[in-house]
XYZ file of C-alpha atoms in Angstrom:
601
model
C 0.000 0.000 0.000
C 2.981 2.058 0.397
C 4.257 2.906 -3.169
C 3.696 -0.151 -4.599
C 7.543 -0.612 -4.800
C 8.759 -3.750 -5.573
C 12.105 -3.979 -4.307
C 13.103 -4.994 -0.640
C 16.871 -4.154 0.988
C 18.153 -6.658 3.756
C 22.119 -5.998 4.761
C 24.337 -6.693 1.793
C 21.349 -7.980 -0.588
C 18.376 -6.557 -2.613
C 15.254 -8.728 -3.321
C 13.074 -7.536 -6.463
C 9.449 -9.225 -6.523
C 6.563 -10.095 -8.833
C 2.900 -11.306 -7.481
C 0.386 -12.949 -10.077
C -2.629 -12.773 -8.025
C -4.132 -15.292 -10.558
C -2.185 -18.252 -9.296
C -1.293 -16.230 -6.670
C 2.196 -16.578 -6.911
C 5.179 -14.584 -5.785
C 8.348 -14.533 -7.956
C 11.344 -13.148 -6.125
C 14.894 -12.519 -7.611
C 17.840 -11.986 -5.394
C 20.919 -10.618 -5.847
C 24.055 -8.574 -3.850
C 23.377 -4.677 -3.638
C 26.669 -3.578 -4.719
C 25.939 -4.531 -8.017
C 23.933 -2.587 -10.781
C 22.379 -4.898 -12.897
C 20.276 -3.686 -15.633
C 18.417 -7.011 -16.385
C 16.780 -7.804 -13.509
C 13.150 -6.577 -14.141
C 13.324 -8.151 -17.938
C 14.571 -11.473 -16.022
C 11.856 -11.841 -13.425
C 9.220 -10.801 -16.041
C 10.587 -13.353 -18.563
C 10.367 -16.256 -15.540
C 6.937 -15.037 -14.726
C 5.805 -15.456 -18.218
C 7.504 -18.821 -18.877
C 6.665 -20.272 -15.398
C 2.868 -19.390 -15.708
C 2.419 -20.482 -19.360
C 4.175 -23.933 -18.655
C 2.576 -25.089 -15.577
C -0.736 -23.082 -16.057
C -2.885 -25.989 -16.693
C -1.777 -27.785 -13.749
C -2.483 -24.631 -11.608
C -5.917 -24.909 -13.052
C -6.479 -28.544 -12.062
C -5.360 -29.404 -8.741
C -5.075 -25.460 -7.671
C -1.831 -22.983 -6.771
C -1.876 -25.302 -2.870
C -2.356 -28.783 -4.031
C 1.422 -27.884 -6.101
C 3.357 -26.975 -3.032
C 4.357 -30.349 -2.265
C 5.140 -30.982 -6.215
C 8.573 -30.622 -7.995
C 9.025 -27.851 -10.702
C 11.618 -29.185 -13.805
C 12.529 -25.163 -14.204
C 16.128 -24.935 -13.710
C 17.053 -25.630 -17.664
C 14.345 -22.721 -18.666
C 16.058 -20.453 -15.911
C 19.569 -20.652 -16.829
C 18.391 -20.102 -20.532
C 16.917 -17.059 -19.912
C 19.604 -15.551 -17.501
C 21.710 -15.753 -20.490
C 19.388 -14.205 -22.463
C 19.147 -11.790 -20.901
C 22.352 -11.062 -19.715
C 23.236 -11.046 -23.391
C 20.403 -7.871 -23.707
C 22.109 -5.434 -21.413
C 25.978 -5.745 -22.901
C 27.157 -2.822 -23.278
C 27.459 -1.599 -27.018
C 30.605 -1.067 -28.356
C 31.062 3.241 -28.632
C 30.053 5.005 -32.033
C 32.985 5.842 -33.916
C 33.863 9.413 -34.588
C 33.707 10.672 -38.211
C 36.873 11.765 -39.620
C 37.246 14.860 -41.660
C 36.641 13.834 -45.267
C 33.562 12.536 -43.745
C 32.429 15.614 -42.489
C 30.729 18.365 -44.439
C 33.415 20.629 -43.618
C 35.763 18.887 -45.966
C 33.280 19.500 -48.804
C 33.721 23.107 -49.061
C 36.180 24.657 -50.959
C 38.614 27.650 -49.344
C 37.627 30.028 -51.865
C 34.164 29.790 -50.449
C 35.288 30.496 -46.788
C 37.145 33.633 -47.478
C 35.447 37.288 -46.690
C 36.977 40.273 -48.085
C 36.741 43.275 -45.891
C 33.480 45.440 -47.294
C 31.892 42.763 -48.844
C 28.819 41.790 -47.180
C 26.926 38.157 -47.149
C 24.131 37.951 -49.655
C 21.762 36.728 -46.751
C 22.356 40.486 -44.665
C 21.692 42.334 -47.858
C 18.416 40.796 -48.355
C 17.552 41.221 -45.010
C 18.474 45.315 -45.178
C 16.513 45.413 -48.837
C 13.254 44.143 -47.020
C 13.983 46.133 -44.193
C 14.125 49.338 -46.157
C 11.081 48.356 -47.964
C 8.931 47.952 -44.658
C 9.888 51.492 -43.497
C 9.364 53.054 -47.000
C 5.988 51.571 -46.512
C 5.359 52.681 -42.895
C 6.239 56.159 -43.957
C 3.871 56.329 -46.596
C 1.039 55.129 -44.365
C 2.704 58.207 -41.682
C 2.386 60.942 -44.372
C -1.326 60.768 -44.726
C -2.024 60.661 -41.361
C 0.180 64.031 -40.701
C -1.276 65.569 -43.537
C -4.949 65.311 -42.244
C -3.969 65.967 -38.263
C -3.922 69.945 -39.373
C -2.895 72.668 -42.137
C 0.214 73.361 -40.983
C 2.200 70.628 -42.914
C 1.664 71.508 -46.172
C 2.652 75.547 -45.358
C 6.111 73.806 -43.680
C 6.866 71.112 -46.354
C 6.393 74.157 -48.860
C 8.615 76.441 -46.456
C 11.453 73.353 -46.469
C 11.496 73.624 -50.507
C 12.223 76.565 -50.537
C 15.026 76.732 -47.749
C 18.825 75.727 -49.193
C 20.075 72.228 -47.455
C 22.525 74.473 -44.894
C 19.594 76.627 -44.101
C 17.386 73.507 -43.597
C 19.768 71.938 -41.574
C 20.229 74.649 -39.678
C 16.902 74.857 -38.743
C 16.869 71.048 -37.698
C 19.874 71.497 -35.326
C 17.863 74.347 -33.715
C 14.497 72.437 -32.942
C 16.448 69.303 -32.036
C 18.480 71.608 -29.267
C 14.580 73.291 -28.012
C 13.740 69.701 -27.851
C 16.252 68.391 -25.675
C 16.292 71.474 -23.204
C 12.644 71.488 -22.577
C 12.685 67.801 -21.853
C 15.987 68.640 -19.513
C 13.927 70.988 -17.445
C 11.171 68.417 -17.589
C 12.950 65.861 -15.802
C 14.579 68.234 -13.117
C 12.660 68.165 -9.650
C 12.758 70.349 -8.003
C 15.062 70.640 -4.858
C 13.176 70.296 -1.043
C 13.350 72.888 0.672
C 14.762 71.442 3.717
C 16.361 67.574 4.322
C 14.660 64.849 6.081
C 16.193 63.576 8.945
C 18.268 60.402 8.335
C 16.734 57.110 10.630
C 13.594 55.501 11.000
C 11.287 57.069 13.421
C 9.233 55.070 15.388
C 5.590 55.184 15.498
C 3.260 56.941 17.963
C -0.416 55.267 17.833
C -2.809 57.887 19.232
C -4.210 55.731 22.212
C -0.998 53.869 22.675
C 1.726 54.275 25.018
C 4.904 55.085 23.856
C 7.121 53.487 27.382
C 8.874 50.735 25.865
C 8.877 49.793 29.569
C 5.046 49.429 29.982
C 5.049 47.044 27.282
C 8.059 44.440 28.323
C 6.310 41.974 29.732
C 9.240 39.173 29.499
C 10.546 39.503 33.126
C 12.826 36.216 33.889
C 12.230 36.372 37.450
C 8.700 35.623 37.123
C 9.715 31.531 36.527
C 7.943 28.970 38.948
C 6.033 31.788 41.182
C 2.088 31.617 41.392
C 1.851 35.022 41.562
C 3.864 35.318 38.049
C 0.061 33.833 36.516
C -2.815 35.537 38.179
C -5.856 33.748 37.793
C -8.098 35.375 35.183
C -11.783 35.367 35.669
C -13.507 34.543 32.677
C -16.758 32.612 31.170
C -15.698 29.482 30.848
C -18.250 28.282 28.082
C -16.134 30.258 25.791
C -12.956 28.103 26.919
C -14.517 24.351 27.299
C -17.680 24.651 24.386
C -19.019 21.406 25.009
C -19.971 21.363 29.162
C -21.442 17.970 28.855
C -18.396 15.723 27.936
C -16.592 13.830 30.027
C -13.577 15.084 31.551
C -9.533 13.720 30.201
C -11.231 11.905 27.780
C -9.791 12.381 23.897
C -12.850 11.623 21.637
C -12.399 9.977 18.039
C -13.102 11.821 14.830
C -16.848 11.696 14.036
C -18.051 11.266 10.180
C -21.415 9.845 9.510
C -21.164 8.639 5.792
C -24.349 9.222 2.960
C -23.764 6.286 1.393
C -26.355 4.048 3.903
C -28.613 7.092 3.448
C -28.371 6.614 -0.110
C -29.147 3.082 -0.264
C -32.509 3.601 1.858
C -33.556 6.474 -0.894
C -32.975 3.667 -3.480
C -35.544 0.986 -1.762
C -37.790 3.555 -0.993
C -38.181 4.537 -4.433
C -37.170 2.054 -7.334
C -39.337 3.463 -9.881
C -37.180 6.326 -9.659
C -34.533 7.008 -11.459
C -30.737 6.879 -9.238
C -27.571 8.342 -10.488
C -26.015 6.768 -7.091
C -27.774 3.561 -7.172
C -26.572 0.796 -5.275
C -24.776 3.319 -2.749
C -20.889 3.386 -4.618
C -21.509 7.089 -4.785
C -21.677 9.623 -7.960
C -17.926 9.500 -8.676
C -18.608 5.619 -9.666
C -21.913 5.752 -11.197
C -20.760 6.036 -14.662
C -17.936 3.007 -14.636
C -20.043 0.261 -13.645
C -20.422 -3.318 -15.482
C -20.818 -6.317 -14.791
C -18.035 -8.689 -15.859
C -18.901 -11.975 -14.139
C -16.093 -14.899 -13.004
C -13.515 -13.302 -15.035
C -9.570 -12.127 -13.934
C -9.220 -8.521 -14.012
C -6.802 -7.119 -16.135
C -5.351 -3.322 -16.230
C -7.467 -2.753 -19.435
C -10.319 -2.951 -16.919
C -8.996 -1.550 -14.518
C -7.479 1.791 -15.954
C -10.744 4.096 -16.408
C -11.532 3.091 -12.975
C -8.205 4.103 -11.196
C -7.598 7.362 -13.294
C -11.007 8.670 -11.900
C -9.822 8.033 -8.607
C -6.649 9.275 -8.634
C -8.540 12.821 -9.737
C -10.738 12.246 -6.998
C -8.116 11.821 -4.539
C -6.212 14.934 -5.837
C -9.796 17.386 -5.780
C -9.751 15.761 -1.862
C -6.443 17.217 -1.021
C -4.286 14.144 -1.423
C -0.812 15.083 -2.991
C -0.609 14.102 -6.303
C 2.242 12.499 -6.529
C 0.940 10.059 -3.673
C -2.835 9.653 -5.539
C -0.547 8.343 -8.070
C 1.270 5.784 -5.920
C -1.656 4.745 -3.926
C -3.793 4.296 -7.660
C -0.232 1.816 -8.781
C -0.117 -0.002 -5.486
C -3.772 -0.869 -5.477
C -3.377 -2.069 -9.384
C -0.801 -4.019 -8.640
C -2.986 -5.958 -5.977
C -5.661 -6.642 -8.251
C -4.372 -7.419 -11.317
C -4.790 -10.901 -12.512
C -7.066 -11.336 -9.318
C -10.545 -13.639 -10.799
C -14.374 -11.617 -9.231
C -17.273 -12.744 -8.043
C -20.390 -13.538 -10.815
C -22.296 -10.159 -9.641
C -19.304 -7.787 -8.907
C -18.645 -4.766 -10.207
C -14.643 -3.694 -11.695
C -15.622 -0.289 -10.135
C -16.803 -2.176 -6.295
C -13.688 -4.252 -6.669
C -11.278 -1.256 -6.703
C -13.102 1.176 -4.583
C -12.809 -1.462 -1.576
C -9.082 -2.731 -2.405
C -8.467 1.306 -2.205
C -10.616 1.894 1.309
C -8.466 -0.728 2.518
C -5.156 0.648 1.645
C -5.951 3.754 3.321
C -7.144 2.143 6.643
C -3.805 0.273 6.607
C -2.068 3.806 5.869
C -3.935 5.768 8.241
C -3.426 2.877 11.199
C -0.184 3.615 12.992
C 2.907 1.195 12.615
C 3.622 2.276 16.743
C 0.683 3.568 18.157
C 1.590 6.647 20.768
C -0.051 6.077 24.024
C 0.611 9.406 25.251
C -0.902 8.729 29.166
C 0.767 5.286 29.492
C 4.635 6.790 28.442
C 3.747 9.677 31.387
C 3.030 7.154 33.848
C 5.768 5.213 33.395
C 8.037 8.507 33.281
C 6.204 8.781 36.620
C 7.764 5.710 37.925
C 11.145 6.607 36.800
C 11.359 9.861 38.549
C 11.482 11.795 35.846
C 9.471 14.386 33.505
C 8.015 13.326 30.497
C 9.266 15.835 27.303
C 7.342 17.046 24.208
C 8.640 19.330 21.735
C 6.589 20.532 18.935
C 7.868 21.863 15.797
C 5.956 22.967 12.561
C 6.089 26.257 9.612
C 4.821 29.381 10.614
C 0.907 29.478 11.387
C 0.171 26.193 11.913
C -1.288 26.707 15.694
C 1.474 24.931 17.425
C 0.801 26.945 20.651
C -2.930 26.749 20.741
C -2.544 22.731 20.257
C -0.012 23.175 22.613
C -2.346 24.599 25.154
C -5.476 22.115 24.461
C -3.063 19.529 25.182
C -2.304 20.958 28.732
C -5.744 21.083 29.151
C -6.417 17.307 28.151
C -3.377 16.483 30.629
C -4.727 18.758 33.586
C -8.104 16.789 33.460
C -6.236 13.615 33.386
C -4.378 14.501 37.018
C -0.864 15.590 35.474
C 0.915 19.050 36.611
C 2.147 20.876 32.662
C 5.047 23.131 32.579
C 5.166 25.244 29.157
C 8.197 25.600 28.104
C 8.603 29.613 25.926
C 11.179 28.411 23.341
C 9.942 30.449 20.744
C 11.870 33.417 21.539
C 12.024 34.974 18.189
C 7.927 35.899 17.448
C 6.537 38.857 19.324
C 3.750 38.188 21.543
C 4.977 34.403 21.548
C 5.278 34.361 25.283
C 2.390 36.839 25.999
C 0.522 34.233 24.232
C 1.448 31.289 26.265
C 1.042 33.164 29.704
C -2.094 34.335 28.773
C -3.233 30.651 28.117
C -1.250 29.115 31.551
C -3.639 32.029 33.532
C -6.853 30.419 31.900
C -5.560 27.138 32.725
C -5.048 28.133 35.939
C -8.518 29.609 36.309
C -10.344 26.487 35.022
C -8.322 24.089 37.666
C -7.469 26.292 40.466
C -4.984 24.931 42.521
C -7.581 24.574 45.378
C -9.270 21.686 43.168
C -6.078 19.927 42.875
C -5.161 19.876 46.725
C -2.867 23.247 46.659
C -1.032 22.111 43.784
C -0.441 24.687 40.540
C -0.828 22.361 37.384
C 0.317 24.377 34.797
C 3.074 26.940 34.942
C 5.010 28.757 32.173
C 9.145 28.835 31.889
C 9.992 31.521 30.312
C 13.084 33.548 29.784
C 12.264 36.643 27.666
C 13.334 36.428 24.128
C 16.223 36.602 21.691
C 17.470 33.799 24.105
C 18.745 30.316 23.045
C 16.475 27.609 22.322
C 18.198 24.646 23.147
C 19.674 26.494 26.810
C 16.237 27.674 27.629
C 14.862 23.940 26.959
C 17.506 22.507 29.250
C 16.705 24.467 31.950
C 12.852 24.112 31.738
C 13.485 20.090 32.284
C 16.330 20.086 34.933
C 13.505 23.043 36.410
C 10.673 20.472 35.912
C 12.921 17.345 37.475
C 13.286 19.568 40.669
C 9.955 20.724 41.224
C 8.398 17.632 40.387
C 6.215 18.001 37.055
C 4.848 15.471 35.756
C 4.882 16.743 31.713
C 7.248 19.434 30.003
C 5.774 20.946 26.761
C 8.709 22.934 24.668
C 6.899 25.305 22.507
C 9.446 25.819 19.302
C 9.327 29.120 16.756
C 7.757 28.264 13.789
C 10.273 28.205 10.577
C 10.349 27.512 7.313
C 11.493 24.031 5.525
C 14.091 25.490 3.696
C 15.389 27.892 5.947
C 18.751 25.791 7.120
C 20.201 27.988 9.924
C 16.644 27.501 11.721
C 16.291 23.780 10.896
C 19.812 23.729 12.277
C 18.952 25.194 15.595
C 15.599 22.478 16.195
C 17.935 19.799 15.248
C 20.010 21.437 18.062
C 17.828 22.008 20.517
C 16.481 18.081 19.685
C 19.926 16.883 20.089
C 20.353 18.200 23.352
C 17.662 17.519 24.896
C 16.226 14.318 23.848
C 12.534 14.687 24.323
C 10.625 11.611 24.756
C 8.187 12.786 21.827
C 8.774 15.225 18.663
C 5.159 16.367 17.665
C 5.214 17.738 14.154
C 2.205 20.324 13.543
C 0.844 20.521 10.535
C -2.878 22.076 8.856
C -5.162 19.763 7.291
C -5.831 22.865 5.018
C -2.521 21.566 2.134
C -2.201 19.331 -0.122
C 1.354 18.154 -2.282
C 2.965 21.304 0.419
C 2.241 18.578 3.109
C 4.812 16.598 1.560
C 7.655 18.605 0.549
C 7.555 20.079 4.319
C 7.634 16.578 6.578
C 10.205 15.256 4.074
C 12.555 18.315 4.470
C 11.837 18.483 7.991
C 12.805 15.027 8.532
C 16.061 15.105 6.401
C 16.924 18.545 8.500
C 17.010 16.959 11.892
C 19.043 13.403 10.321
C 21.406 16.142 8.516
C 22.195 18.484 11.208
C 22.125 16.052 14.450
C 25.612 15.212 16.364
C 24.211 11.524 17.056
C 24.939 9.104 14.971
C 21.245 7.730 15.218
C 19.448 11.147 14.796
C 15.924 11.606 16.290
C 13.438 12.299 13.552
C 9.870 13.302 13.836
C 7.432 10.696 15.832
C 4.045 11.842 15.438
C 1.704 14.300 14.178
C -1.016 16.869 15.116
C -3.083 17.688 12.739
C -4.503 20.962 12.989
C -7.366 23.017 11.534
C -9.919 19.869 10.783
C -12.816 21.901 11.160
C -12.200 24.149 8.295
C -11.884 21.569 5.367
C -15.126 19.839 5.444
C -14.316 16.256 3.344
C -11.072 17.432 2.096
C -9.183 15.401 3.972
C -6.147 14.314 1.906
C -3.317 15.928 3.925
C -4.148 12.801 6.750
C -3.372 10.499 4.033
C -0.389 12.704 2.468
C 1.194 13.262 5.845
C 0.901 9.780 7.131
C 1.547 8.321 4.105
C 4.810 10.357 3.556
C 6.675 9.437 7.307
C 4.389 6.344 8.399
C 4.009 8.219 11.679
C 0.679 8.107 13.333
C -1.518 11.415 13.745
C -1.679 11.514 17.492
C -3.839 14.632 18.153
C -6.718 16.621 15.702
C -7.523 20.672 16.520
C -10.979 20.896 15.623
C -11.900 24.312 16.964
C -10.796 27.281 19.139
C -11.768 25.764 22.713
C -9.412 23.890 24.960
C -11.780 20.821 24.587
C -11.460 20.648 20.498
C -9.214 18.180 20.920
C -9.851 14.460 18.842
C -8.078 11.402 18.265
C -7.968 9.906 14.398
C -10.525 7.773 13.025
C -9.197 6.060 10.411
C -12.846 5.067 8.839
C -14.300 8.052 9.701
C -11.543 9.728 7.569
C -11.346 7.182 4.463
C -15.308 7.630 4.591
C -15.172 11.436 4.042
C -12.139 10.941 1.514
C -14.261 7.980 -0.479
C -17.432 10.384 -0.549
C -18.498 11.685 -4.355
C-alpha cells in the first residue's frame, strides 16, 4: 500500500518481486546490492511469463496449494533465460567518430570560406533590402495621417522647398536643441526645501503608550512563582464549548457517511430514477459493469483508477501520492478472478478503502498517558517538543493539550522556546492564567498544574529547553511541553537550531504540527523536515519526527487528503486533531471516519 515498490533491501542484498494474483504466486529474484544490474526486471518478467504459461494448466487442475508439495523441472528454462538476458544489457561497443573527409566541412572549398573586408553576405543584404522596404511603406502610411492631423504641414513642407540644405539643416539642429532642453527641465525636480532627517522614526499610535517599559512583559524572574500567573476570571463556556463531555477523555473523529442514506432512498423509491444507485456514490456511477467470473486485467482496470486518482487529488491528497496509492492498489488486483455479480468499479473502490485504513493505522501507536506514567515511575518528567512552519497553531494545540493532561491529574510546565515571534510568550502566559482559572490549585489539593518557563526572548532555544526540564525534574512536574518558533522548511540555519535544541535535549516525543488545510505542500515540508534533523544532528542515530497533530480539521469539510499525504509520507501516526478554538477541540484519528469522508463523491 505504500508505493507499490517492488524492491526490498536486507544488509548486503536486494530482493526484487513479482505477485500474479491469478495463481497467486510470488516470484522473487535476489541478488548482492553492490551490483547494478540492468536485467533484472526483464529477467523476473521473462520467468513469470515462462513459469505461468508452462505449468498453467496444472495450476488450473489441482489449484496454486495442491502444487506446493510438487517438484518444478525449471532450472534448464532459468539458466536459458539468464543468459538471455544477460546477453540484452551488454554494453554496445562506442560510435565511432567521423573523420574529416567525412564531415561536411571537408566539402567546401577555401575560396568559399574567405570574406573580403566590405563585402557583405548575400543573406544580410536581403535582409536590409526588405527592411528598407517595410519602413518606405510605414512612412507612406505616416504621411497621410500628418497631412490630415492639421494645415500646418503643407505651409512647412512648402517652407522646407524653398530653404537651401545648410539653411534647412540649420533649422533642424535648432528644434532638435529646443527639444532636448525642454525635456531637460522636464525631468529636473525640483530641490526640497529642507532635508529629512536620516533614521527611521518610530511610530506613535494615538491611544498607545509610547514606554517601551510598559510594554516588556518578558521579566525572567517571574519563573515557577504563582503570583507570576494571576488567575483570570472569565466565562468558561467560551474556553470548554461542550460542558457535557466527560472530563480527560480524547474523543475519536466523528463522520457519519451518505452512502447508507443513499441506499434507503434507493428501496424507498425504485421506480425512480438513481444516479447513485446501489450506494458506490456519484464519482462511480458512470464506470459500472458487470463482468462476471472473469480475472481482471489493467485494461479494466485503468478508467476506474484514473477517476480516482482525480478524486483523490480534488480531496487534497498530494498528487504524486494519488498516483502511488492508484499503482499499489493495481498491482494488488491485477490478474485477481471476481465474483459472478461484482462490479470492476466495487472491486477497486474497496481494495483502495483498505489501503488507506492500513495507511492511516499507525505502525507504533503513541499512548501518550501510558509513556507519562511510566516517566512517573522513573522519577522523571516526560518531554514534548513541537515543531511545525509558521501558522500552523502549534501553541494553541499546545495549550489544548495541557488542558487534556490537567483533566487527566498531570501538573504541565510550558516551556517559551519560541523566543524569536513577538507576543509568543504573551501568548502562552495568557493561556497558563486560563488554565489556571479552570483548575485552580484549590481543586487539585494546593497544587499549581500548569506553569510557564519563560526567559524573555532573543534567548537560546536549546539552553532555555535545558533548563525548563532540569527546572521540571526539581519541582516535580509530571509533563514538560517545549513550545518551538515556527520556521520555514528550507530555511537551514533555523532547521539547524531544532535539530540542536532536539539533540540536546532528547525529548521523549517530537510532535510535528501541521494544517489539514494543504495538499502536495504537506509533503515537501515533513520530508525536508525530517532530512533537517538526520542532517544536522551530532548523534549518529538522529531523532526524527514521531508523530503528528493535525490541525485546523474543522475548516476543510471532506477534504481530507493531507491525513493520508502526511501519514503516508513518514508512516508516523496522527496523534492529536484541533478541531476548533476551545481547549476541549481536541480528537483522536478515526481512520474510517476519515477514508469515509475521503471515499465520498
Amino acid at each position: 500500500e505504500r508505493g507499490g515498490t517492488n524492491s526490498f533491501t536486507h544488509e548486503a542484498l536486494t530482493l526484487k518481486y513479482k505477485l500474479d494474483n491469478q495463481f497467486e504466486l510470488v516470484f522473487v529474484v535476489g541478488f548482492q546490492k553492490i551490483l547494478t544490474l540492468t536485467y533484472v526486471d526483464k529477467l523476473i518478467d521473462d520467468v513469470h511469463k515462462e513459469f505461468r504459461d508452462k505449468y498453467r494448466n496444472e495450476f488450473q487442475q489441482k489449484g496454486t496449494l495442491g502444487l506446493l508439495n510438487g517438484t518444478f523441472d525449471f532450472k534448464d528454462d532459468f539458466m536459458r533465460l539468464l543468459r538471455d538476458a544477460e546477453e540484452s544489457s551488454k554494453v554496445r561497443a562506442p560510435t565511432v567518430m567521423k573523420t574529416f573527409e567525412q564531415s561536411l566541412k571537408s566539402q567546401k572549398t577555401v575560396k568559399c570560406m574567405i570574406e573580403t573586408r566590405g563585402e557583405k553576405p548575400k543573406e544580410k543584404v536581403k535582409n536590409k533590402k526588405n527592411k528598407g522596404s517595410k519602413k518606405e511603406g510605414t512612412e507612406a502610411v505616416a504621411t497621410p495621417g500628418k497631412a490630415a492631423t492639421g494645415d500646418k504641414q503643407p505651409s512647412a513642407a512648402g517652407e522646407k522647398e524653398e530653404l537651401t540644405k545648410d539653411e534647412i539643416l540649420q533649422k533642424n539642429r535648432e528644434e532638435f536643441f529646443k527639444r532636448h532642453m525642454k525635456a531637460g527641465e522636464k525631468s529636473r525636480s525640483p530641490k526640497p526645501e529642507a532635508q529629512k532627517e536620516k533614521g527611521k522614526k518610530p511610530r506613535v499610535w494615538d491611544l498607545g503608550n509610547s514606554n517601551a517599559k510598559v510594554l516588556d512583559y518578558s521579566n525572567s524572574a517571574t519563573n515557577g512563582s504563582a503570583e507570576a500567573c494571576p488567575v483570570e476570571e472569565f466565562d468558561p463556556d467560551t474556553a470548554l464549548g461542550d460542558r457535557n463531555r466527560e472530563p480527560g477523555r480524547l474523543y475519536d473523529l466523528e463522520y457519519e457517511s451518505d452512502d447508507e442514506a443513499e441506499e434507503e432512498k434507493v428501496i424507498q423509491n425504485p421506480s425512480k430514477p438513481s444516479a447513485k444507485k446501489g450506494g458506490l456514490g456519484g464519482m462511480f456511477g458512470m464506470l459500472k459493469g458487470l463482468v462476471g467470473s472473469k480475472s481482471l486485467t489493467r485494461e479494466d482496470m485503468d478508467p476506474v483508477l484514473e477517476k480516482m486518482k482525480d478524486h483523490l487529488i480534488a480531496k487534497n491528497v498530494a498528487a504524486e501520492i494519488a498516483v502511488q496509492l492508484c499503482e499499489s492498489v493495481a498491482k494488488k488486483l491485477e490478474g485477481k478472478v471476481m465474483g459472478t455479480f461484482t462490479t470492476v468499479t466495487s472491486t477497486v473502490k474497496q481494495a483502495l478503502q483498505e489501503a488507506l485504513v492500513q495507511i492511516l493505522q499507525p505502525q507504533r501507536r503513541v499512548d501518550v498517558l501510558r509513556d507519562v506514567m511510566d516517566a512517573q515511575r522513573h522519577h522523571r518528567p516526560y518531554v514534548v517538543t513541537f515543531c511545525g512552519v509558521n501558522g500552523v497553531g502549534k501553541s494553541t494545540n499546545l495549550a489544548k493539550i495541557s488542558f487534556w493532561l490537567i483533566e487527566n491529574g498531570f501538573s504541565v510546565l510550558i516551556a517559551a522556546c519560541d523566543t524569536f515571534r513577538a507576543g509568543a510568550v504573551e501568548q502562552l502566559r495568557t493561556h497558563t492564567r486560563r488554565l489556571n482559572a479552570l483548575h485552580p490549585p484549590e481543586s487539585h489539593g494546593g497544587r499549581t498544574m500548569v506553569q510557564l518557563y519563560e526567559k524573555g526572548y532573543g534567548k537560546d532555544a536549546a539552553g532555555i529547553a535545558m533548563e525548563a526540564i532540569s527546572y521540571a525534574r526539581n519541582q516535580g512536574f509530571d509533563v514538560v511541553l517545549v513550545d518551538t518558533a515556527g520556521r520555514m522548511q528550507d530555511n537551514a540555519p533555523l532547521m539547524t537550531a531544532l535539530a540542536k535544541l532536539i539533540a540536546v535535549n532528547a525529548p521523549d516525543l517530537v510532535l510535528f504540527v501541521g494544517e489539514a488545510l494543504v495538499g502536495n505542500e504537506a509533503v515537501d515540508q515533513l520530508v525536508k523536515f525530517n532530512k533537517a534533523l538526520a542532517d544536522h544532528s551530532m548523534a549518529q542515530t538522529p531523532r526524527l519526527i514521531d508523530g503528528i497533530v493535525l490541525t485546523k480539521f474543522d475548516t476543510i469539510d471532506d477534504k481530507v487528503g493531507a491525513a493520508i499525504s502526511m501519514t503516508y509520507i513518514t508512516s508516523k501516526p496522527i496523534v492529536f486533531v484541533g478541531t476548533g478554538q476551545t481547549y476541549c477541540d481536541l480528537r483522536s484519528l478515526n481512520a474510517k471516519a476519515v477514508v469515509a469522508a475521503l471515499m465520498k463523491a
